[in-house]
Amino acid sequence: MKNNVLLTLLKSTRISWASKNVHMYLLALTYAYFANQPINNPLLILGGLLLVSLFWGGLYTLNDLTDLEVDQRDSFKKNRAFIQNKVDEKWIVLFVVIILATVFILSMVFMPVSFTLILILMLLNQIIYTLPPIRLKETSLAPLSSTATNSVLRLASCAVLLGNIYIVPLGVYIFMFIAGMATYLMYKSRPRDASIVGVLCVLVLIYLIYSGEMNLIQFLVALVPSIVAGIPLYLSLFTNQGKMLKLADILYHQIALGFFLICILIIIF
């Protein structure tokens, strides 16, 4: 019984969703690489990536707890951990507290203060997005607070470990914010809004490439895999939603994850 509870709690962390963190770390690292900035702290970078991924695992568990009643009515989310196996709320809360506390302690001991501050911002953003009484996910501001803000914070958490949050150009932060909004709107099946934001995203990307803030190799390595995964996500707005969402999940959270990790290891070592 205890093993079943533990396995359910571990599943709720959505380990494969660490691809979002790995993706943003790779993008930040490409800027250090093309700036010819030596990376003298590869273990610190990997440690930061591990802490951010562990941190988000705890936040995903918290999210699933607060969304349990809603997810039970969603056919696409029927495979989530707490729907398949019931776990007492006290164990879920304890699990989340242990993860978050462990990450914060390790961050304060081993990481720069700026990194810990970004973790705090991630936590605050997720609290106001997920928990009542604010719970932005049920308001019109949800696209601004979810994937959009979180992508920027993930990107910044790597940039500060590289010694300069501005090693990533401001335009790239803006692009990732808009791209995060588009992704959120696609997942929420809002085709009109997703299409409008998607066009804006493409325009910003064209500007980044034209202005030199992003080169072709960065585009191919850091963005093309996610764009490929985004195609079935966008198509899910119009046809075969279940199949398209599953395909997008496999492409981004599994295949792209492995590719991004290999690229990171090549850059830092």
mmCIF file of C-alpha atoms in Angstrom:
data_model
loop_
_atom_site.group_PDB
_atom_site.id
_atom_site.type_symbol
_atom_site.label_atom_id
_atom_site.label_comp_id
_atom_site.label_asym_id
_atom_site.label_seq_id
_atom_site.Cartn_x
_atom_site.Cartn_y
_atom_site.Cartn_z
ATOM 1 C CA MET A 1 0.000 0.000 0.000
ATOM 2 C CA LYS A 2 2.771 2.430 0.964
ATOM 3 C CA ASN A 3 4.663 1.589 -2.221
ATOM 4 C CA ASN A 4 1.547 2.280 -4.275
ATOM 5 C CA VAL A 5 1.119 5.685 -2.617
ATOM 6 C CA LEU A 6 4.756 6.560 -3.222
ATOM 7 C CA LEU A 7 4.579 5.521 -6.875
ATOM 8 C CA THR A 8 1.435 7.604 -7.331
ATOM 9 C CA LEU A 9 3.095 10.629 -5.744
ATOM 10 C CA LEU A 10 6.152 10.218 -7.961
ATOM 11 C CA LYS A 11 3.955 9.918 -11.046
ATOM 12 C CA SER A 12 2.211 13.158 -10.124
ATOM 13 C CA THR A 13 5.502 15.035 -10.549
ATOM 14 C CA ARG A 14 5.262 14.448 -14.339
ATOM 15 C CA ILE A 15 8.975 13.705 -14.700
ATOM 16 C CA SER A 16 8.899 13.908 -18.499
ATOM 17 C CA TRP A 17 7.618 17.480 -18.232
ATOM 18 C CA ALA A 18 11.141 18.424 -17.174
ATOM 19 C CA SER A 19 11.552 18.957 -20.923
ATOM 20 C CA LYS A 20 10.261 22.499 -20.359
ATOM 21 C CA ASN A 21 13.173 23.210 -18.024
ATOM 22 C CA VAL A 22 15.727 21.437 -20.211
ATOM 23 C CA HIS A 23 14.508 23.386 -23.237
ATOM 24 C CA MET A 24 14.955 26.774 -21.552
ATOM 25 C CA TYR A 25 18.376 25.815 -20.177
ATOM 26 C CA LEU A 26 19.546 24.805 -23.633
ATOM 27 C CA LEU A 27 18.361 28.101 -25.116
ATOM 28 C CA ALA A 28 20.219 30.098 -22.453
ATOM 29 C CA LEU A 29 23.359 28.000 -22.905
ATOM 30 C CA THR A 30 23.425 28.669 -26.642
ATOM 31 C CA TYR A 31 23.884 32.358 -25.865
ATOM 32 C CA ALA A 32 26.885 31.621 -23.664
ATOM 33 C CA TYR A 33 28.269 29.348 -26.375
ATOM 34 C CA PHE A 34 27.997 31.898 -29.187
ATOM 35 C CA ALA A 35 29.307 34.668 -26.939
ATOM 36 C CA ASN A 36 32.426 32.504 -26.475
ATOM 37 C CA GLN A 37 31.833 32.616 -22.735
ATOM 38 C CA PRO A 38 33.616 29.706 -21.065
ATOM 39 C CA ILE A 39 31.350 27.614 -18.860
ATOM 40 C CA ASN A 40 33.508 26.926 -15.826
ATOM 41 C CA ASN A 41 30.665 25.653 -13.655
ATOM 42 C CA PRO A 42 29.013 22.771 -15.575
ATOM 43 C CA LEU A 43 28.053 20.946 -12.386
ATOM 44 C CA LEU A 44 26.388 24.100 -11.064
ATOM 45 C CA ILE A 45 24.385 24.379 -14.302
ATOM 46 C CA LEU A 46 23.307 20.732 -14.104
ATOM 47 C CA GLY A 47 22.543 21.158 -10.396
ATOM 48 C CA GLY A 48 20.364 24.167 -11.178
ATOM 49 C CA LEU A 49 18.526 22.237 -13.862
ATOM 50 C CA LEU A 50 17.964 19.351 -11.449
ATOM 51 C CA LEU A 51 16.676 21.654 -8.705
ATOM 52 C CA VAL A 52 14.317 23.501 -11.046
ATOM 53 C CA SER A 53 12.990 20.191 -12.389
ATOM 54 C CA LEU A 54 12.509 18.797 -8.872
ATOM 55 C CA PHE A 55 10.868 22.062 -7.829
ATOM 56 C CA TRP A 56 8.403 21.921 -10.715
ATOM 57 C CA GLY A 57 7.693 18.291 -9.951
ATOM 58 C CA GLY A 58 6.411 19.401 -6.559
ATOM 59 C CA LEU A 59 4.400 22.225 -8.118
ATOM 60 C CA TYR A 60 2.779 19.829 -10.613
ATOM 61 C CA THR A 61 1.774 17.592 -7.717
ATOM 62 C CA LEU A 62 0.221 20.584 -5.958
ATOM 63 C CA ASN A 63 -1.566 21.564 -9.170
ATOM 64 C CA ASP A 64 -3.049 18.089 -9.576
ATOM 65 C CA LEU A 65 -4.336 18.167 -6.011
ATOM 66 C CA THR A 66 -6.103 21.496 -6.494
ATOM 67 C CA ASP A 67 -7.511 20.428 -9.882
ATOM 68 C CA LEU A 68 -8.672 16.959 -8.848
ATOM 69 C CA GLU A 69 -12.399 17.559 -9.247
ATOM 70 C CA VAL A 70 -11.954 19.335 -12.584
ATOM 71 C CA ASP A 71 -9.549 16.701 -13.967
ATOM 72 C CA GLN A 72 -11.994 13.906 -13.135
ATOM 73 C CA ARG A 73 -14.373 15.387 -15.717
ATOM 74 C CA ASP A 74 -11.665 15.776 -18.376
ATOM 75 C CA SER A 75 -11.208 12.724 -20.610
ATOM 76 C CA PHE A 76 -7.685 13.800 -21.623
ATOM 77 C CA LYS A 77 -6.549 14.042 -17.983
ATOM 78 C CA LYS A 78 -8.051 10.769 -16.810
ATOM 79 C CA ASN A 79 -4.574 9.195 -16.642
ATOM 80 C CA ARG A 80 -3.245 11.669 -14.097
ATOM 81 C CA ALA A 81 -1.901 10.125 -10.919
ATOM 82 C CA PHE A 82 -4.541 11.081 -8.349
ATOM 83 C CA ILE A 83 -7.411 10.110 -10.638
ATOM 84 C CA GLN A 84 -6.053 6.613 -11.236
ATOM 85 C CA ASN A 85 -5.101 6.080 -7.584
ATOM 86 C CA LYS A 86 -6.581 7.924 -4.637
ATOM 87 C CA VAL A 87 -4.065 9.310 -2.142
ATOM 88 C CA ASP A 88 -4.939 10.952 1.156
ATOM 89 C CA GLU A 89 -4.577 14.730 0.882
ATOM 90 C CA LYS A 90 -2.280 14.932 3.918
ATOM 91 C CA TRP A 91 0.315 12.717 2.200
ATOM 92 C CA ILE A 92 0.169 14.824 -0.956
ATOM 93 C CA VAL A 93 0.681 18.042 0.986
ATOM 94 C CA LEU A 94 3.535 16.510 2.994
ATOM 95 C CA PHE A 95 5.157 15.268 -0.234
ATOM 96 C CA VAL A 96 4.963 18.750 -1.806
ATOM 97 C CA VAL A 97 6.317 20.471 1.306
ATOM 98 C CA ILE A 98 9.279 18.056 1.502
ATOM 99 C CA ILE A 99 10.179 18.621 -2.162
ATOM 100 C CA LEU A 100 9.889 22.406 -2.048
ATOM 101 C CA ALA A 101 11.705 22.710 1.284
ATOM 102 C CA THR A 102 14.526 20.441 0.078
ATOM 103 C CA VAL A 103 14.976 22.475 -3.094
ATOM 104 C CA PHE A 104 15.017 25.780 -1.225
ATOM 105 C CA ILE A 105 17.566 24.515 1.331
ATOM 106 C CA LEU A 106 19.887 23.170 -1.378
ATOM 107 C CA SER A 107 19.484 26.371 -3.381
ATOM 108 C CA MET A 108 20.328 28.615 -0.435
ATOM 109 C CA VAL A 109 23.408 26.531 0.371
ATOM 110 C CA PHE A 110 24.842 25.939 -3.096
ATOM 111 C CA MET A 111 23.298 28.430 -5.525
ATOM 112 C CA PRO A 112 23.545 32.199 -6.065
ATOM 113 C CA VAL A 113 20.967 34.305 -4.240
ATOM 114 C CA SER A 114 19.495 35.359 -7.592
ATOM 115 C CA PHE A 115 18.700 31.728 -8.402
ATOM 116 C CA THR A 116 16.816 31.305 -5.106
ATOM 117 C CA LEU A 117 14.898 34.525 -5.768
ATOM 118 C CA ILE A 118 13.758 33.159 -9.125
ATOM 119 C CA LEU A 119 12.555 29.977 -7.393
ATOM 120 C CA ILE A 120 10.525 32.175 -5.044
ATOM 121 C CA LEU A 121 8.990 33.958 -8.035
ATOM 122 C CA MET A 122 8.113 30.587 -9.593
ATOM 123 C CA LEU A 123 6.413 29.538 -6.366
ATOM 124 C CA LEU A 124 4.492 32.809 -6.004
ATOM 125 C CA ASN A 125 3.369 32.684 -9.619
ATOM 126 C CA GLN A 126 2.135 29.121 -9.226
ATOM 127 C CA ILE A 127 0.343 29.905 -5.968
ATOM 128 C CA ILE A 128 -1.650 32.776 -7.439
ATOM 129 C CA TYR A 129 -2.299 30.703 -10.570
ATOM 130 C CA THR A 130 -3.422 27.535 -8.792
ATOM 131 C CA LEU A 131 -4.696 28.249 -5.296
ATOM 132 C CA PRO A 132 -7.762 30.121 -4.082
ATOM 133 C CA PRO A 133 -8.732 32.804 -3.373
ATOM 134 C CA ILE A 134 -6.956 34.270 -6.432
ATOM 135 C CA ARG A 135 -6.644 31.164 -8.661
ATOM 136 C CA LEU A 136 -5.836 32.985 -11.891
ATOM 137 C CA LYS A 137 -6.326 29.811 -13.952
ATOM 138 C CA GLU A 138 -10.066 30.445 -13.708
ATOM 139 C CA THR A 139 -9.794 34.047 -14.916
ATOM 140 C CA SER A 140 -9.055 35.787 -18.201
ATOM 141 C CA LEU A 141 -5.498 36.452 -16.953
ATOM 142 C CA ALA A 142 -4.602 32.745 -16.950
ATOM 143 C CA PRO A 143 -2.609 32.834 -20.247
ATOM 144 C CA LEU A 144 -0.338 35.511 -18.777
ATOM 145 C CA SER A 145 0.429 33.641 -15.576
ATOM 146 C CA SER A 146 0.857 30.044 -16.690
ATOM 147 C CA THR A 147 3.332 28.754 -19.289
ATOM 148 C CA ALA A 148 4.193 32.279 -20.445
ATOM 149 C CA THR A 149 5.601 33.583 -17.155
ATOM 150 C CA ASN A 150 7.025 30.206 -16.199
ATOM 151 C CA SER A 151 9.021 29.948 -19.448
ATOM 152 C CA VAL A 152 10.634 33.321 -18.755
ATOM 153 C CA LEU A 153 11.510 32.316 -15.191
ATOM 154 C CA ARG A 154 12.965 28.993 -16.304
ATOM 155 C CA LEU A 155 15.115 30.787 -18.869
ATOM 156 C CA ALA A 156 16.231 33.367 -16.315
ATOM 157 C CA SER A 157 17.173 30.683 -13.775
ATOM 158 C CA CYS A 158 19.830 29.386 -16.165
ATOM 159 C CA ALA A 159 20.955 32.853 -17.228
ATOM 160 C CA VAL A 160 21.793 33.845 -13.644
ATOM 161 C CA LEU A 161 23.886 30.703 -13.255
ATOM 162 C CA LEU A 162 25.810 31.870 -16.326
ATOM 163 C CA GLY A 163 26.556 35.069 -14.422
ATOM 164 C CA ASN A 164 24.354 37.523 -16.293
ATOM 165 C CA ILE A 165 20.578 37.430 -16.660
ATOM 166 C CA TYR A 166 20.949 39.637 -19.742
ATOM 167 C CA ILE A 167 23.155 37.158 -21.566
ATOM 168 C CA VAL A 168 19.788 36.215 -23.067
ATOM 169 C CA PRO A 169 18.486 39.237 -25.026
ATOM 170 C CA LEU A 170 15.295 40.908 -23.820
ATOM 171 C CA GLY A 171 13.634 40.102 -27.146
ATOM 172 C CA VAL A 172 14.126 36.379 -26.503
ATOM 173 C CA TYR A 173 12.431 36.646 -23.104
ATOM 174 C CA ILE A 174 9.523 38.412 -24.820
ATOM 175 C CA PHE A 175 9.394 35.735 -27.506
ATOM 176 C CA MET A 176 9.284 32.919 -24.943
ATOM 177 C CA PHE A 177 6.551 34.734 -23.028
ATOM 178 C CA ILE A 178 4.402 35.023 -26.160
ATOM 179 C CA ALA A 179 5.198 31.444 -27.224
ATOM 180 C CA GLY A 180 4.160 30.268 -23.768
ATOM 181 C CA MET A 181 0.858 32.109 -24.132
ATOM 182 C CA ALA A 182 0.251 30.451 -27.502
ATOM 183 C CA THR A 183 0.996 27.009 -26.062
ATOM 184 C CA TYR A 184 -1.390 27.578 -23.161
ATOM 185 C CA LEU A 185 -4.181 28.722 -25.478
ATOM 186 C CA MET A 186 -3.706 25.655 -27.675
ATOM 187 C CA TYR A 187 -3.926 23.327 -24.681
ATOM 188 C CA LYS A 188 -7.085 25.119 -23.583
ATOM 189 C CA SER A 189 -8.629 24.689 -27.057
ATOM 190 C CA ARG A 190 -9.035 28.382 -27.857
ATOM 191 C CA PRO A 191 -8.314 28.384 -31.619
ATOM 192 C CA ARG A 192 -9.009 32.035 -32.367
ATOM 193 C CA ASP A 193 -6.854 33.386 -29.528
ATOM 194 C CA ALA A 194 -4.129 30.803 -30.151
ATOM 195 C CA SER A 195 -3.959 31.735 -33.839
ATOM 196 C CA ILE A 196 -3.674 35.464 -33.101
ATOM 197 C CA VAL A 197 -0.958 34.985 -30.486
ATOM 198 C CA GLY A 198 0.772 32.448 -32.749
ATOM 199 C CA VAL A 199 1.031 35.003 -35.560
ATOM 200 C CA LEU A 200 2.482 37.540 -33.114
ATOM 201 C CA CYS A 201 4.958 34.907 -31.976
ATOM 202 C CA VAL A 202 6.124 34.313 -35.563
ATOM 203 C CA LEU A 203 6.549 38.057 -36.127
ATOM 204 C CA VAL A 204 8.717 38.397 -33.007
ATOM 205 C CA LEU A 205 10.778 35.378 -34.081
ATOM 206 C CA ILE A 206 11.355 36.930 -37.521
ATOM 207 C CA TYR A 207 12.521 40.108 -35.801
ATOM 208 C CA LEU A 208 14.921 38.175 -33.544
ATOM 209 C CA ILE A 209 16.524 36.407 -36.496
ATOM 210 C CA TYR A 210 16.605 39.525 -38.693
ATOM 211 C CA SER A 211 18.107 41.671 -35.901
ATOM 212 C CA GLY A 212 20.736 39.064 -35.050
ATOM 213 C CA GLU A 213 19.437 38.439 -31.514
ATOM 214 C CA MET A 214 19.030 34.789 -32.511
ATOM 215 C CA ASN A 215 21.126 33.014 -35.130
ATOM 216 C CA LEU A 216 20.118 30.189 -37.413
ATOM 217 C CA ILE A 217 21.856 27.484 -35.384
ATOM 218 C CA GLN A 218 20.101 28.603 -32.208
ATOM 219 C CA PHE A 219 16.817 28.501 -34.075
ATOM 220 C CA LEU A 220 17.457 25.013 -35.422
ATOM 221 C CA VAL A 221 18.769 23.543 -32.174
ATOM 222 C CA ALA A 222 16.639 25.236 -29.548
ATOM 223 C CA LEU A 223 13.376 26.034 -31.309
ATOM 224 C CA VAL A 224 12.729 23.702 -34.247
ATOM 225 C CA PRO A 225 12.079 20.602 -32.057
ATOM 226 C CA SER A 226 9.508 22.510 -30.007
ATOM 227 C CA ILE A 227 7.943 23.977 -33.156
ATOM 228 C CA VAL A 228 7.616 20.465 -34.607
ATOM 229 C CA ALA A 229 5.898 19.361 -31.398
ATOM 230 C CA GLY A 230 3.675 22.425 -31.594
ATOM 231 C CA ILE A 231 2.246 21.442 -34.983
ATOM 232 C CA PRO A 232 0.037 18.583 -33.682
ATOM 233 C CA LEU A 233 -0.786 20.757 -30.661
ATOM 234 C CA TYR A 234 -2.169 23.414 -32.994
ATOM 235 C CA LEU A 235 -3.940 20.833 -35.146
ATOM 236 C CA SER A 236 -5.648 19.539 -31.991
ATOM 237 C CA LEU A 237 -7.716 22.730 -32.068
ATOM 238 C CA PHE A 238 -9.426 21.549 -35.231
ATOM 239 C CA THR A 239 -9.255 17.750 -35.493
ATOM 240 C CA ASN A 240 -8.614 14.525 -33.520
ATOM 241 C CA GLN A 241 -7.886 16.414 -30.303
ATOM 242 C CA GLY A 242 -6.974 13.373 -28.221
ATOM 243 C CA LYS A 243 -4.558 11.895 -30.777
ATOM 244 C CA MET A 244 -2.962 15.235 -31.602
ATOM 245 C CA LEU A 245 -2.413 16.135 -27.942
ATOM 246 C CA LYS A 246 -0.867 12.731 -27.279
ATOM 247 C CA LEU A 247 1.449 13.102 -30.278
ATOM 248 C CA ALA A 248 2.492 16.598 -29.144
ATOM 249 C CA ASP A 249 3.187 15.210 -25.680
ATOM 250 C CA ILE A 250 5.426 12.435 -27.051
ATOM 251 C CA LEU A 251 7.313 14.764 -29.393
ATOM 252 C CA TYR A 252 8.055 17.420 -26.785
ATOM 253 C CA HIS A 253 8.120 15.652 -23.435
ATOM 254 C CA GLN A 254 10.004 12.575 -24.621
ATOM 255 C CA ILE A 255 11.781 12.891 -27.965
ATOM 256 C CA ALA A 256 12.733 16.579 -27.696
ATOM 257 C CA LEU A 257 13.706 16.066 -24.049
ATOM 258 C CA GLY A 258 16.412 13.586 -25.016
ATOM 259 C CA PHE A 259 17.655 15.815 -27.833
ATOM 260 C CA PHE A 260 17.825 18.897 -25.596
ATOM 261 C CA LEU A 261 19.741 17.006 -22.883
ATOM 262 C CA ILE A 262 22.339 15.758 -25.359
ATOM 263 C CA CYS A 263 22.850 19.305 -26.675
ATOM 264 C CA ILE A 264 23.281 20.665 -23.140
ATOM 265 C CA LEU A 265 25.924 18.090 -22.283
ATOM 266 C CA ILE A 266 27.803 18.867 -25.497
ATOM 267 C CA ILE A 267 27.795 22.624 -24.745
ATOM 268 C CA ILE A 268 28.824 22.515 -21.089
ATOM 269 C CA PHE A 269 31.435 19.773 -21.387
#
